[in-house]
Short mmCIF file of C-alpha atoms in Angstrom, two decimals:
data_model
loop_
_atom_site.label_atom_id
_atom_site.label_comp_id
_atom_site.label_asym_id
_atom_site.label_seq_id
_atom_site.Cartn_x
_atom_site.Cartn_y
_atom_site.Cartn_z
CA MET T 1 9.77 -19.31 -64.55
CA SER T 2 9.84 -23.17 -65.49
CA LYS T 3 6.31 -24.93 -64.18
CA LEU T 4 9.22 -27.51 -62.01
CA TYR T 5 9.97 -24.08 -60.26
CA MET T 6 7.14 -22.66 -59.83
CA LEU T 7 5.58 -26.09 -58.48
CA CYS T 8 8.37 -26.38 -55.95
CA PHE T 9 7.34 -22.88 -55.17
CA LEU T 10 4.15 -23.46 -54.48
CA LEU T 11 4.48 -26.32 -52.52
CA CYS T 12 7.28 -24.53 -50.30
CA PHE T 13 4.10 -21.97 -49.64
CA SER T 14 1.71 -24.86 -48.88
CA MET T 15 2.78 -28.00 -47.32
CA TYR T 16 6.52 -27.04 -46.41
CA PRO T 17 7.66 -25.17 -44.02
CA CYS T 18 10.54 -22.42 -45.62
CA LYS T 19 13.56 -21.26 -43.76
CA SER T 20 13.53 -17.50 -43.69
CA ASN T 21 16.37 -15.15 -43.56
CA PHE T 22 15.00 -12.59 -41.32
CA GLN T 23 15.72 -11.70 -37.91
CA ASN T 24 12.63 -11.85 -35.57
CA VAL T 25 11.73 -11.70 -31.50
CA LEU T 26 9.59 -13.39 -29.48
CA LEU T 27 8.34 -12.37 -26.27
CA MET T 28 6.75 -14.23 -24.09
CA VAL T 29 5.17 -12.63 -21.01
CA ALA T 30 3.70 -14.57 -17.88
CA ASP T 31 1.00 -13.09 -15.66
CA ASP T 32 2.37 -12.62 -12.35
CA GLY T 33 4.52 -15.40 -12.77
CA GLY T 34 7.56 -16.16 -10.56
CA PHE T 35 10.52 -19.02 -10.19
CA GLU T 36 8.57 -22.28 -11.01
CA MET T 37 10.72 -24.25 -12.66
CA GLY T 38 13.77 -25.92 -12.41
CA ALA T 39 16.22 -23.59 -14.13
CA TYR T 40 15.40 -21.48 -11.36
CA LEU T 41 15.88 -24.19 -8.82
CA ASN T 42 12.17 -25.13 -7.87
CA LYS T 43 12.67 -29.17 -7.28
CA ILE T 44 8.54 -29.27 -7.15
CA CYS T 45 7.00 -27.42 -10.33
CA GLN T 46 6.99 -29.47 -13.05
CA ALA T 47 8.12 -26.81 -16.32
CA PRO T 48 9.82 -29.27 -18.76
CA ASN T 49 9.30 -26.80 -21.42
CA LEU T 50 10.62 -23.90 -20.47
CA ASP T 51 13.79 -25.83 -18.43
CA LYS T 52 14.47 -26.56 -22.55
CA LEU T 53 14.62 -22.72 -23.69
CA ALA T 54 16.88 -21.98 -20.51
CA LYS T 55 18.86 -24.87 -22.07
CA LYS T 56 18.94 -22.38 -24.49
CA SER T 57 19.29 -19.48 -22.82
CA LEU T 58 21.10 -17.15 -20.87
CA ILE T 59 19.59 -17.20 -18.17
CA PHE T 60 19.29 -13.81 -15.57
CA SER T 61 20.02 -14.23 -11.92
CA ASN T 62 19.21 -10.74 -11.19
CA ALA T 63 16.45 -9.56 -13.86
CA PHE T 64 13.71 -6.98 -11.74
CA THR T 65 10.30 -5.22 -13.21
CA SER T 66 10.25 -1.91 -13.01
CA VAL T 67 6.96 -1.54 -11.65
CA SER T 68 5.27 -4.37 -9.56
CA SER T 69 1.68 -4.08 -11.40
CA CYS T 70 0.18 -5.68 -13.86
CA SER T 71 -0.65 -2.78 -16.75
CA PRO T 72 2.27 -0.22 -15.29
CA SER T 73 5.27 -2.54 -16.18
CA ARG T 74 3.58 -4.02 -19.65
CA SER T 75 3.93 -0.62 -20.68
CA ALA T 76 6.63 0.03 -19.63
CA ILE T 77 8.28 -3.27 -20.96
CA LEU T 78 6.59 -1.93 -24.43
CA THR T 79 8.15 2.01 -24.04
CA GLY T 80 10.93 1.24 -22.13
CA LEU T 81 9.98 4.27 -19.91
CA PRO T 82 8.81 3.65 -16.46
CA ALA T 83 5.24 4.20 -14.91
CA HIS T 84 6.12 7.40 -14.11
CA GLN T 85 7.18 8.75 -17.31
CA ASN T 86 4.92 7.48 -19.77
CA GLY T 87 1.74 8.09 -17.98
CA MET T 88 0.49 4.52 -16.76
CA TYR T 89 -0.32 5.12 -12.89
CA GLY T 90 -2.31 2.34 -12.65
CA LEU T 91 -4.44 -0.53 -13.80
CA HIS T 92 -5.64 0.20 -17.41
CA GLN T 93 -9.09 -1.95 -17.55
CA GLY T 94 -12.73 -0.51 -16.54
CA VAL T 95 -13.27 2.21 -14.24
CA HIS T 96 -9.54 2.72 -13.71
CA HIS T 97 -9.01 3.75 -17.00
CA PHE T 98 -5.16 4.44 -16.82
CA ASN T 99 -3.76 5.98 -19.81
CA SER T 100 0.06 6.36 -21.09
CA PHE T 101 0.50 9.86 -22.69
CA ASP T 102 -0.77 10.12 -26.55
CA LYS T 103 2.64 11.15 -27.73
CA ILE T 104 4.82 7.77 -26.13
CA HIS T 105 6.99 5.88 -28.37
CA SER T 106 6.10 2.70 -28.21
CA LEU T 107 7.96 -0.45 -29.18
CA PRO T 108 5.80 -1.88 -32.05
CA LYS T 109 5.31 1.93 -33.35
CA LEU T 110 8.74 2.52 -33.30
CA LEU T 111 9.25 -1.21 -35.39
CA GLN T 112 6.35 -0.40 -37.95
CA LYS T 113 8.08 2.41 -38.65
CA HIS T 114 10.73 0.77 -40.12
CA ASN T 115 8.70 -2.10 -42.06
CA ILE T 116 8.57 -5.28 -39.29
CA ARG T 117 5.01 -6.66 -38.58
CA THR T 118 4.08 -6.63 -34.79
CA GLY T 119 1.49 -9.02 -33.47
CA ILE T 120 0.19 -9.46 -30.05
CA ILE T 121 -2.34 -12.30 -28.35
CA GLY T 122 -3.48 -13.20 -25.32
CA LYS T 123 -2.93 -10.43 -22.80
CA LYS T 124 -2.48 -6.83 -23.69
CA HIS T 125 -3.67 -4.28 -21.20
CA VAL T 126 -2.25 -1.45 -22.18
CA GLY T 127 -3.24 1.84 -23.87
CA PRO T 128 -4.29 4.02 -25.47
CA LYS T 129 -4.79 1.92 -28.56
CA GLN T 130 -2.96 4.34 -30.67
CA VAL T 131 0.20 4.58 -29.11
CA TYR T 132 0.14 0.47 -28.17
CA SER T 133 -1.49 -0.73 -31.60
CA PHE T 134 -0.19 -4.01 -33.30
CA ASP T 135 -0.10 -4.94 -36.88
CA PHE T 136 -2.04 -8.11 -35.58
CA GLU T 137 -3.79 -8.11 -32.72
CA GLU T 138 -6.02 -10.97 -30.68
CA THR T 139 -6.21 -9.85 -27.13
CA GLU T 140 -8.80 -8.98 -24.58
CA GLU T 141 -10.01 -6.23 -26.88
CA ASN T 142 -11.93 -8.48 -29.36
CA ASN T 143 -12.01 -11.90 -27.37
CA SER T 144 -12.26 -13.62 -23.99
CA ILE T 145 -9.17 -13.18 -21.98
CA LEU T 146 -9.84 -16.64 -20.90
CA GLN T 147 -9.45 -17.80 -24.52
CA VAL T 148 -6.56 -15.93 -25.77
CA GLY T 149 -4.82 -16.09 -22.60
CA ARG T 150 -5.00 -18.90 -20.95
CA ASN T 151 -6.57 -21.82 -23.73
CA ILE T 152 -3.01 -22.19 -24.97
CA THR T 153 -4.69 -24.70 -28.06
CA LYS T 154 -6.41 -20.96 -29.15
CA ILE T 155 -2.72 -19.08 -28.73
CA LYS T 156 -1.11 -21.76 -30.61
CA LEU T 157 -3.55 -21.58 -33.25
CA LEU T 158 -3.51 -17.88 -33.30
CA VAL T 159 0.41 -17.83 -33.40
CA ARG T 160 -0.35 -20.56 -36.47
CA LYS T 161 -2.16 -17.44 -38.00
CA PHE T 162 -0.11 -14.56 -37.47
CA LEU T 163 2.75 -16.91 -38.90
CA GLN T 164 0.96 -17.20 -41.83
CA GLN T 165 -0.49 -14.06 -42.90
CA ASN T 166 2.94 -12.68 -43.73
CA GLN T 167 5.97 -14.11 -44.50
CA SER T 168 7.69 -11.40 -46.30
CA GLN T 169 8.53 -9.51 -43.12
CA PRO T 170 10.90 -9.76 -40.08
CA PHE T 171 8.32 -9.97 -37.04
CA PHE T 172 8.05 -9.01 -33.16
CA LEU T 173 5.47 -11.36 -31.72
CA TYR T 174 4.47 -10.17 -28.32
CA VAL T 175 2.42 -13.49 -26.30
CA GLY T 176 0.81 -12.35 -22.79
CA PHE T 177 -0.22 -15.63 -21.33
CA HIS T 178 -2.76 -14.80 -18.49
CA ASP T 179 -1.19 -17.69 -16.52
CA PRO T 180 -0.89 -17.99 -13.86
CA HIS T 181 -2.92 -14.48 -12.83
CA ARG T 182 -5.13 -15.79 -9.80
CA CYS T 183 -8.36 -15.47 -11.41
CA GLY T 184 -10.88 -15.97 -8.14
CA HIS T 185 -12.49 -12.69 -7.93
CA THR T 186 -13.26 -12.88 -11.90
CA HIS T 187 -14.14 -16.66 -12.13
CA PRO T 188 -14.07 -18.45 -9.02
CA GLU T 189 -16.04 -21.38 -10.43
CA TYR T 190 -12.29 -22.24 -12.09
CA GLY T 191 -10.63 -22.48 -8.81
CA ASN T 192 -8.33 -19.61 -7.49
CA PHE T 193 -5.87 -19.71 -10.41
CA CYS T 194 -8.11 -20.88 -13.24
CA GLU T 195 -6.30 -23.99 -12.44
CA LYS T 196 -9.69 -25.75 -13.54
CA PHE T 197 -10.26 -23.80 -16.39
CA GLY T 198 -10.04 -26.09 -19.31
CA ASN T 199 -9.10 -29.59 -17.77
CA GLY T 200 -12.32 -31.01 -19.10
CA GLU T 201 -14.23 -31.66 -16.22
CA PRO T 202 -18.15 -30.88 -16.18
CA GLY T 203 -19.27 -27.53 -17.05
CA MET T 204 -14.78 -26.60 -16.59
CA GLY T 205 -15.06 -27.33 -21.07
CA LEU T 206 -11.87 -28.72 -22.85
CA ILE T 207 -8.15 -27.43 -23.67
CA PRO T 208 -7.29 -30.17 -26.52
CA ASP T 209 -3.38 -29.42 -25.60
CA TRP T 210 -2.85 -28.99 -21.78
CA GLU T 211 -2.67 -31.94 -19.68
CA PRO T 212 -2.88 -30.40 -16.11
CA ILE T 213 -0.53 -31.57 -14.14
CA TYR T 214 -1.61 -31.62 -9.76
CA TYR T 215 -0.07 -31.26 -6.41
CA GLN T 216 -0.45 -32.64 -3.19
CA PRO T 217 -0.39 -29.55 -0.83
CA ASP T 218 1.82 -31.29 2.42
CA GLN T 219 3.81 -32.30 -0.63
CA LEU T 220 5.13 -28.40 -1.50
CA LYS T 221 7.16 -25.98 0.58
CA VAL T 222 6.71 -22.50 0.76
CA PRO T 223 8.89 -20.11 0.13
CA TYR T 224 10.06 -17.73 2.89
CA PHE T 225 7.91 -14.91 2.05
CA VAL T 226 4.59 -17.19 1.96
CA GLN T 227 3.29 -18.50 5.73
CA ASP T 228 3.79 -22.47 6.21
CA THR T 229 -0.31 -23.47 6.30
CA VAL T 230 -2.48 -25.53 4.73
CA ALA T 231 -4.61 -22.76 3.41
CA ALA T 232 -1.07 -21.46 1.70
CA HIS T 233 0.51 -24.97 0.49
CA GLU T 234 -3.39 -24.98 -1.21
CA ASP T 235 -2.99 -21.37 -2.70
CA ILE T 236 0.85 -22.32 -3.79
CA ALA T 237 -0.58 -26.38 -5.39
CA ALA T 238 -3.37 -24.63 -7.52
CA GLN T 239 -0.94 -22.00 -9.16
CA TYR T 240 1.74 -24.83 -9.89
CA THR T 241 -1.52 -26.53 -12.00
CA THR T 242 -1.61 -23.46 -13.91
CA ILE T 243 2.35 -22.93 -14.63
CA SER T 244 1.75 -26.33 -15.62
CA ARG T 245 -0.40 -24.42 -18.04
CA LEU T 246 1.53 -21.66 -18.95
CA ASP T 247 4.79 -24.26 -19.90
CA GLN T 248 2.55 -26.30 -22.28
CA GLY T 249 1.52 -23.04 -24.16
CA VAL T 250 5.70 -22.22 -24.16
CA GLY T 251 6.19 -24.85 -25.64
CA LEU T 252 3.56 -25.02 -28.48
CA VAL T 253 4.33 -21.18 -29.23
CA LEU T 254 8.13 -22.41 -29.96
CA LYS T 255 7.02 -26.04 -31.65
CA GLU T 256 4.94 -23.22 -34.11
CA LEU T 257 7.89 -21.28 -35.11
CA GLU T 258 10.09 -24.26 -36.07
CA ASN T 259 7.42 -25.78 -37.92
CA ALA T 260 7.01 -22.41 -40.10
CA GLY T 261 10.89 -22.20 -40.09
CA VAL T 262 11.44 -19.12 -38.08
CA LEU T 263 12.55 -20.29 -34.50
CA GLU T 264 16.15 -20.55 -36.05
CA ASN T 265 16.41 -16.74 -37.30
CA THR T 266 14.19 -15.71 -34.19
CA LEU T 267 15.67 -13.60 -30.73
CA VAL T 268 13.13 -15.97 -28.06
CA MET T 269 12.71 -13.80 -24.47
CA TYR T 270 10.77 -14.93 -21.59
CA THR T 271 9.49 -13.48 -18.16
CA SER T 272 7.23 -12.22 -16.28
CA ASP T 273 5.39 -8.77 -15.72
CA ASN T 274 5.67 -8.04 -11.79
CA GLY T 275 5.61 -10.55 -8.98
CA ILE T 276 3.52 -13.81 -7.62
CA PRO T 277 0.28 -12.68 -5.86
CA PHE T 278 1.52 -13.54 -2.36
CA PRO T 279 2.09 -11.42 0.46
CA SER T 280 5.59 -9.29 -0.47
CA GLY T 281 5.22 -9.95 -3.95
CA ARG T 282 2.87 -8.68 -6.71
CA THR T 283 2.28 -4.35 -6.09
CA ASN T 284 5.70 -4.62 -2.98
CA PHE T 285 9.01 -3.88 -3.79
CA TYR T 286 10.46 -6.62 -1.87
CA ASP T 287 12.60 -8.70 -4.35
CA PRO T 288 9.39 -11.48 -4.09
CA GLY T 289 7.36 -7.95 -5.95
CA MET T 290 10.53 -7.43 -8.14
CA ALA T 291 12.45 -9.91 -9.09
CA GLU T 292 11.67 -11.83 -12.52
CA PRO T 293 12.93 -14.79 -14.57
CA PHE T 294 14.59 -14.36 -17.97
CA LEU T 295 15.25 -16.44 -20.41
CA LEU T 296 17.21 -14.81 -23.49
CA SER T 297 17.57 -17.60 -25.99
CA SER T 298 19.67 -16.63 -29.15
CA PRO T 299 19.59 -18.38 -32.45
CA ARG T 300 23.13 -17.42 -32.52
CA LYS T 301 25.62 -20.25 -32.23
CA ASP T 302 28.45 -18.70 -31.58
CA ASP T 303 26.34 -16.79 -28.24
CA ARG T 304 26.12 -17.95 -24.95
CA HIS T 305 23.34 -20.57 -24.29
CA ASN T 306 22.57 -22.56 -21.17
CA GLU T 307 24.90 -20.21 -19.01
CA VAL T 308 24.05 -17.40 -15.84
CA THR T 309 24.57 -13.51 -16.21
CA TYR T 310 24.52 -11.96 -12.80
CA SER T 311 24.72 -9.14 -14.21
CA MET T 312 22.10 -6.62 -12.90
CA THR T 313 19.06 -5.92 -15.17
CA SER T 314 15.31 -4.10 -15.46
CA LEU T 315 12.79 -4.94 -17.64
CA LEU T 316 13.12 -1.65 -18.94
CA ASP T 317 16.10 -3.26 -21.07
CA ILE T 318 13.90 -5.14 -23.54
CA VAL T 319 12.95 -2.41 -25.62
CA PRO T 320 17.19 -1.53 -26.57
CA THR T 321 17.30 -4.80 -26.99
CA VAL T 322 14.98 -5.20 -29.49
CA LEU T 323 16.04 -2.38 -30.86
CA ASP T 324 19.52 -3.18 -31.16
CA TRP T 325 18.66 -6.36 -32.28
CA PHE T 326 16.48 -4.92 -35.05
CA ASN T 327 19.29 -1.96 -36.01
CA VAL T 328 16.26 0.50 -35.22
CA SER T 329 17.38 3.77 -33.43
CA TYR T 330 15.82 5.31 -30.54
CA PRO T 331 14.10 9.16 -31.54
CA GLU T 332 16.32 11.79 -31.44
CA GLY T 333 15.46 14.30 -28.07
CA SER T 334 14.33 11.33 -26.60
CA GLU T 335 16.79 8.57 -24.37
CA LEU T 336 16.15 5.55 -22.60
CA THR T 337 17.64 4.17 -19.55
CA GLY T 338 17.23 0.95 -20.40
CA ILE T 339 20.23 -0.26 -22.05
CA SER T 340 21.16 -3.11 -24.88
CA LEU T 341 21.06 -6.82 -23.62
CA LEU T 342 22.37 -8.38 -26.61
CA PRO T 343 26.54 -8.38 -25.17
CA LEU T 344 25.60 -10.23 -22.71
CA LEU T 345 24.86 -12.97 -24.88
CA LYS T 346 29.00 -12.64 -25.87
CA GLN T 347 31.00 -12.49 -22.41
CA GLU T 348 29.81 -11.35 -18.75
CA PRO T 349 31.00 -7.96 -17.70
CA LYS T 350 33.71 -8.09 -15.84
CA GLU T 351 32.44 -5.56 -13.09
CA ASP T 352 29.20 -4.90 -12.27
CA LYS T 353 28.23 -1.40 -10.66
CA ARG T 354 24.83 -0.85 -12.39
CA ALA T 355 21.91 -0.26 -10.27
CA VAL T 356 18.14 -0.91 -11.42
CA PHE T 357 15.06 1.39 -10.02
CA GLY T 358 11.59 1.05 -10.37
CA SER T 359 8.17 3.32 -9.73
CA HIS T 360 5.03 2.51 -8.34
CA ASN T 361 2.02 4.62 -7.90
CA HIS T 362 -1.23 2.40 -8.08
CA HIS T 363 -2.61 -0.71 -9.19
CA GLU T 364 -6.16 -0.64 -8.81
CA VAL T 365 -7.62 2.50 -8.58
CA THR T 366 -8.57 2.80 -4.53
CA MET T 367 -4.65 1.87 -3.70
CA TYR T 368 -2.52 4.69 -3.81
CA TYR T 369 0.76 4.19 -2.61
CA PRO T 370 3.56 5.80 -4.26
CA MET T 371 7.36 4.10 -3.98
CA ARG T 372 10.36 4.76 -5.40
CA VAL T 373 13.49 1.92 -5.64
CA ILE T 374 16.99 1.15 -6.45
CA ARG T 375 18.36 -1.97 -6.23
CA THR T 376 22.22 -2.61 -6.50
CA LYS T 377 23.55 -6.81 -5.97
CA ARG T 378 23.97 -5.52 -2.36
CA TYR T 379 21.93 -3.14 -1.22
CA LYS T 380 17.87 -1.87 -1.94
CA LEU T 381 16.31 1.36 -0.76
CA ILE T 382 12.34 1.77 -0.92
CA HIS T 383 11.09 4.97 -0.36
CA ASN T 384 7.37 4.83 0.74
CA MET T 385 5.70 8.15 -0.13
CA ASN T 386 2.54 7.52 1.90
CA TYR T 387 3.93 5.59 4.49
CA LYS T 388 1.66 7.16 7.37
CA MET T 389 -1.34 4.89 5.55
CA PRO T 390 -1.60 1.18 5.66
CA PHE T 391 -0.09 -0.34 2.64
CA PRO T 392 -3.04 -1.60 0.58
CA ILE T 393 -4.42 -4.92 -0.49
CA ASP T 394 -5.64 -5.71 -4.01
CA GLN T 395 -9.61 -7.45 -4.82
CA ASP T 396 -8.12 -10.05 -5.92
CA PHE T 397 -5.35 -10.95 -3.52
CA TYR T 398 -7.48 -10.09 -0.39
CA LEU T 399 -9.91 -12.77 -1.21
CA SER T 400 -7.48 -15.34 -1.82
CA GLN T 401 -6.54 -18.06 1.06
CA SER T 402 -3.16 -17.20 1.97
CA PHE T 403 -4.40 -13.81 2.89
CA GLN T 404 -7.65 -15.08 4.30
CA ASP T 405 -5.79 -17.26 6.54
CA LEU T 406 -3.30 -14.74 7.58
CA LEU T 407 -6.23 -12.22 8.23
CA ASN T 408 -8.27 -14.99 10.26
CA ARG T 409 -5.39 -16.05 12.41
CA THR T 410 -4.41 -12.50 13.23
CA GLN T 411 -7.62 -11.74 14.06
CA SER T 412 -8.08 -15.42 16.83
CA LYS T 413 -4.84 -14.80 17.67
CA GLN T 414 -3.03 -17.89 16.13
CA PRO T 415 0.12 -17.60 15.12
CA LEU T 416 1.32 -16.95 11.64
CA PHE T 417 4.06 -19.65 10.82
CA TRP T 418 5.05 -16.20 8.69
CA TYR T 419 7.96 -14.08 8.86
CA LYS T 420 6.25 -10.86 9.13
CA THR T 421 2.94 -9.92 11.48
CA LEU T 422 -0.03 -7.83 9.46
CA GLN T 423 1.05 -4.65 11.24
CA ASP T 424 4.33 -5.03 10.19
CA TYR T 425 3.21 -4.92 6.67
CA TYR T 426 0.70 -2.69 6.60
CA TYR T 427 2.85 0.21 8.44
CA ARG T 428 6.11 1.14 6.86
CA SER T 429 8.79 3.16 7.11
CA GLU T 430 9.18 6.31 4.99
CA TRP T 431 12.66 4.44 4.19
CA GLU T 432 13.60 1.22 4.08
CA LEU T 433 17.76 -0.43 3.42
CA TYR T 434 18.51 -3.58 3.16
CA ASP T 435 21.89 -4.96 2.79
CA LEU T 436 20.78 -8.00 1.03
CA LYS T 437 24.52 -9.46 1.67
CA TYR T 438 23.58 -10.39 4.98
CA ASP T 439 19.62 -10.03 4.84
CA PRO T 440 18.31 -11.88 1.75
CA ASN T 441 14.98 -11.78 3.62
CA GLU T 442 14.95 -7.80 4.08
CA SER T 443 14.24 -8.31 7.56
CA ARG T 444 15.63 -5.93 8.98
CA ASN T 445 15.38 -2.39 8.23
CA LEU T 446 18.78 -0.45 8.90
CA ALA T 447 17.68 3.10 7.13
CA GLU T 448 18.42 4.61 11.15
CA LYS T 449 21.68 2.78 11.68
CA SER T 450 24.82 5.06 11.74
CA SER T 451 26.68 3.04 9.95
CA TYR T 452 24.91 2.56 7.07
CA LYS T 453 24.47 6.52 6.82
CA ALA T 454 26.80 7.16 3.94
CA VAL T 455 25.17 3.93 2.26
CA LEU T 456 21.74 5.60 2.59
CA THR T 457 23.34 9.30 0.98
CA ASP T 458 24.37 7.34 -1.89
CA LEU T 459 21.43 5.57 -2.77
CA LYS T 460 19.59 8.66 -1.85
CA GLN T 461 20.98 11.08 -4.60
CA GLN T 462 21.20 7.96 -7.45
CA LEU T 463 17.73 7.65 -6.71
CA THR T 464 16.75 11.24 -6.76
CA GLN T 465 19.93 11.69 -10.50
CA TRP T 466 17.42 8.53 -11.94
CA GLN T 467 13.82 10.22 -10.51
CA VAL T 468 15.29 13.68 -12.42
CA LYS T 469 16.41 11.98 -15.93
CA THR T 470 12.94 10.14 -15.94
CA LEU T 471 10.82 13.41 -15.39
CA ASP T 472 9.42 12.09 -12.04
CA PRO T 473 6.74 14.22 -10.76
CA TRP T 474 6.42 12.47 -7.60
CA ILE T 475 9.96 13.18 -7.31
CA CYS T 476 9.06 16.82 -4.61
CA SER T 477 7.10 14.14 -2.52
CA PRO T 478 6.29 13.43 0.37
CA HIS T 479 8.37 16.84 2.24
CA GLY T 480 7.49 19.32 -0.55
CA VAL T 481 5.88 20.54 -3.34
CA LEU T 482 7.57 20.10 -7.08
CA GLU T 483 6.96 23.68 -9.29
CA ASN T 484 8.51 24.15 -12.55
CA GLN T 485 6.14 26.15 -14.38
CA GLY T 486 6.02 30.57 -13.96
CA LEU T 487 8.82 31.88 -12.16
CA PHE T 488 10.62 28.46 -11.15
CA LYS T 489 9.99 27.37 -15.74
CA ASP T 490 13.79 27.66 -15.47
CA HIS T 491 14.68 25.98 -12.42
CA PRO T 492 12.21 23.83 -11.56
CA SER T 493 12.28 23.54 -7.10
CA CYS T 494 10.80 21.32 -4.48
CA LEU T 495 10.03 23.88 -1.80
CA PRO T 496 8.95 22.57 1.51
CA LEU T 497 5.87 21.46 3.34
CA HIS T 498 7.72 20.75 7.01
CA ASN T 499 5.09 17.85 7.57
CA GLU T 500 7.91 16.18 8.94
CA LEU T 501 7.09 14.70 12.71
#
C-alpha cells in the first residue's frame, strides 16, 4: 500500500465521514408521544425536525400500538409478540419487576447472530437483560434516565460514540427518548413534563443544544378527549414545550448519522410506545391510547416519500420489517402475527381488510385491568375482562393538572367541559363496540344494538382466533377457566364459571 493511499485512508477515518455500503436501521421511539407535529395536522405545536423527516417518509395514518403501556409496548416492539405472549405483563422497573420470558427471541439477539451490531440509547425499560441484550447500551440501567432520555446533547454524543466505535458492521440503533413523558410524580421540581429540565434557569441545568419553545395556554386547542379548561390547557402547553426537546433531539440524531456518512444507507423509523398521558390516552384502548404516529423513511430513491399510507398497521410490524430489511429469517417453530411494512414503500395495497389487535393486563402492578381489542378501519371491539371494577388510574396521571381538575370539578359539581363523566370513565361495559365511520370519538357503545349483532359476532370470532394463535392465557376470562393440562392436554378447553349476572 502506497504512503499516499495510506494517508488518504487514515484521513477518511479521522477527519471526514466515509460512506458506508451497509444497510442499517435507526428506530426512534418517543415516550407517551402523540401527533404533535404539522405532518399530522397539528398547527400549533412546532416540530420542524419531525416534519422534515415526514417529508422524506411514508406517513402512516392508521398505526396502532398493541398495548397502551410503556414496558409491555416496548417488549412488543422489540420481540414482535404481544405482551401476553412475551410475558411482559406490566411495568418492568422497581417493585413491579415484570419481565419477558427467558426464551423469547428479541430483535437485538436475532440481529447479533447475523453480524449486525446493535445499540440502545435512552429509555430501555424492559427485561430480563439476557433477552434484551444490545452490543452498545447507554440507558437508565447505567445512567440517569433524565440524561440519556431528555438531555439531547448527551444523546447526540452517545450516538456519535456508537457510530465511531465500529464501522465494519451494519447496525440497528434504537434511540428511546424519555420525552414527552410526565415527570411530576418523580421530579416535580422540573415541571409536569420536565419542561424546565435543562432550560438554563437557576437550578434547572442547561442542555446546550436545546432551544425551548413556550406556548400560551389560552392559545392552544385541546383534543376532543381532554376537557376544555384552564388546567388542561396549561398541561398541554407544558407537554408541547417538552415536544420541542424531543423534536430537536430527533434532528441531532439524524445529523449525527449524516455526518458519519451512513444516513443515506439507513432505514429510519419514528413512533411512540403508547398514547399521550391524558384522559382516554395511555393505558386505554380508545384511539387516543392506541393510535400512534409512525414515519418510515427509506434511503432508496424509488421508494415512496412524502406520501401517506392508510394501511392498517401495528407496532408488532416493526420486528418483521427490520428482519426483512436485513434479510434475516425469524426462527423456525415460531410465528409472528405482524407483517413487514417494506412492501408499502412500493405501493398502496388495492384492498386493505386487515385488522390490528391489542392486549393489556397491567400498567403499574396495582392496575390490573385486562383488556383485548380488535380494530379495523371501520370498527373497534374492546373486551374489558375486569369490567365490574373501576378503571385504574396510574400515579403520575393522577397527580397531573388535568386529572386533578376532573376530580375537583366532579367533587364540587362544577361543569367538566369534557365528553364523559368520571363515572362513565371508571365503569365500562364488558364489550364496547364502536362504528368509527359515524362515531370517531368512540362515544356510543353499540354492543347491545341488534343491528350490529353480525358485526359483533364477526369481530369476537376474529379476536378469539388471534388469542388462540398468540397463546393468550386470558382467553377464557372472565367467564371461564382455561384447562390445558392433564386430561385437557390434547384439547384445551374453557370450562364455564356461570358467573354472569
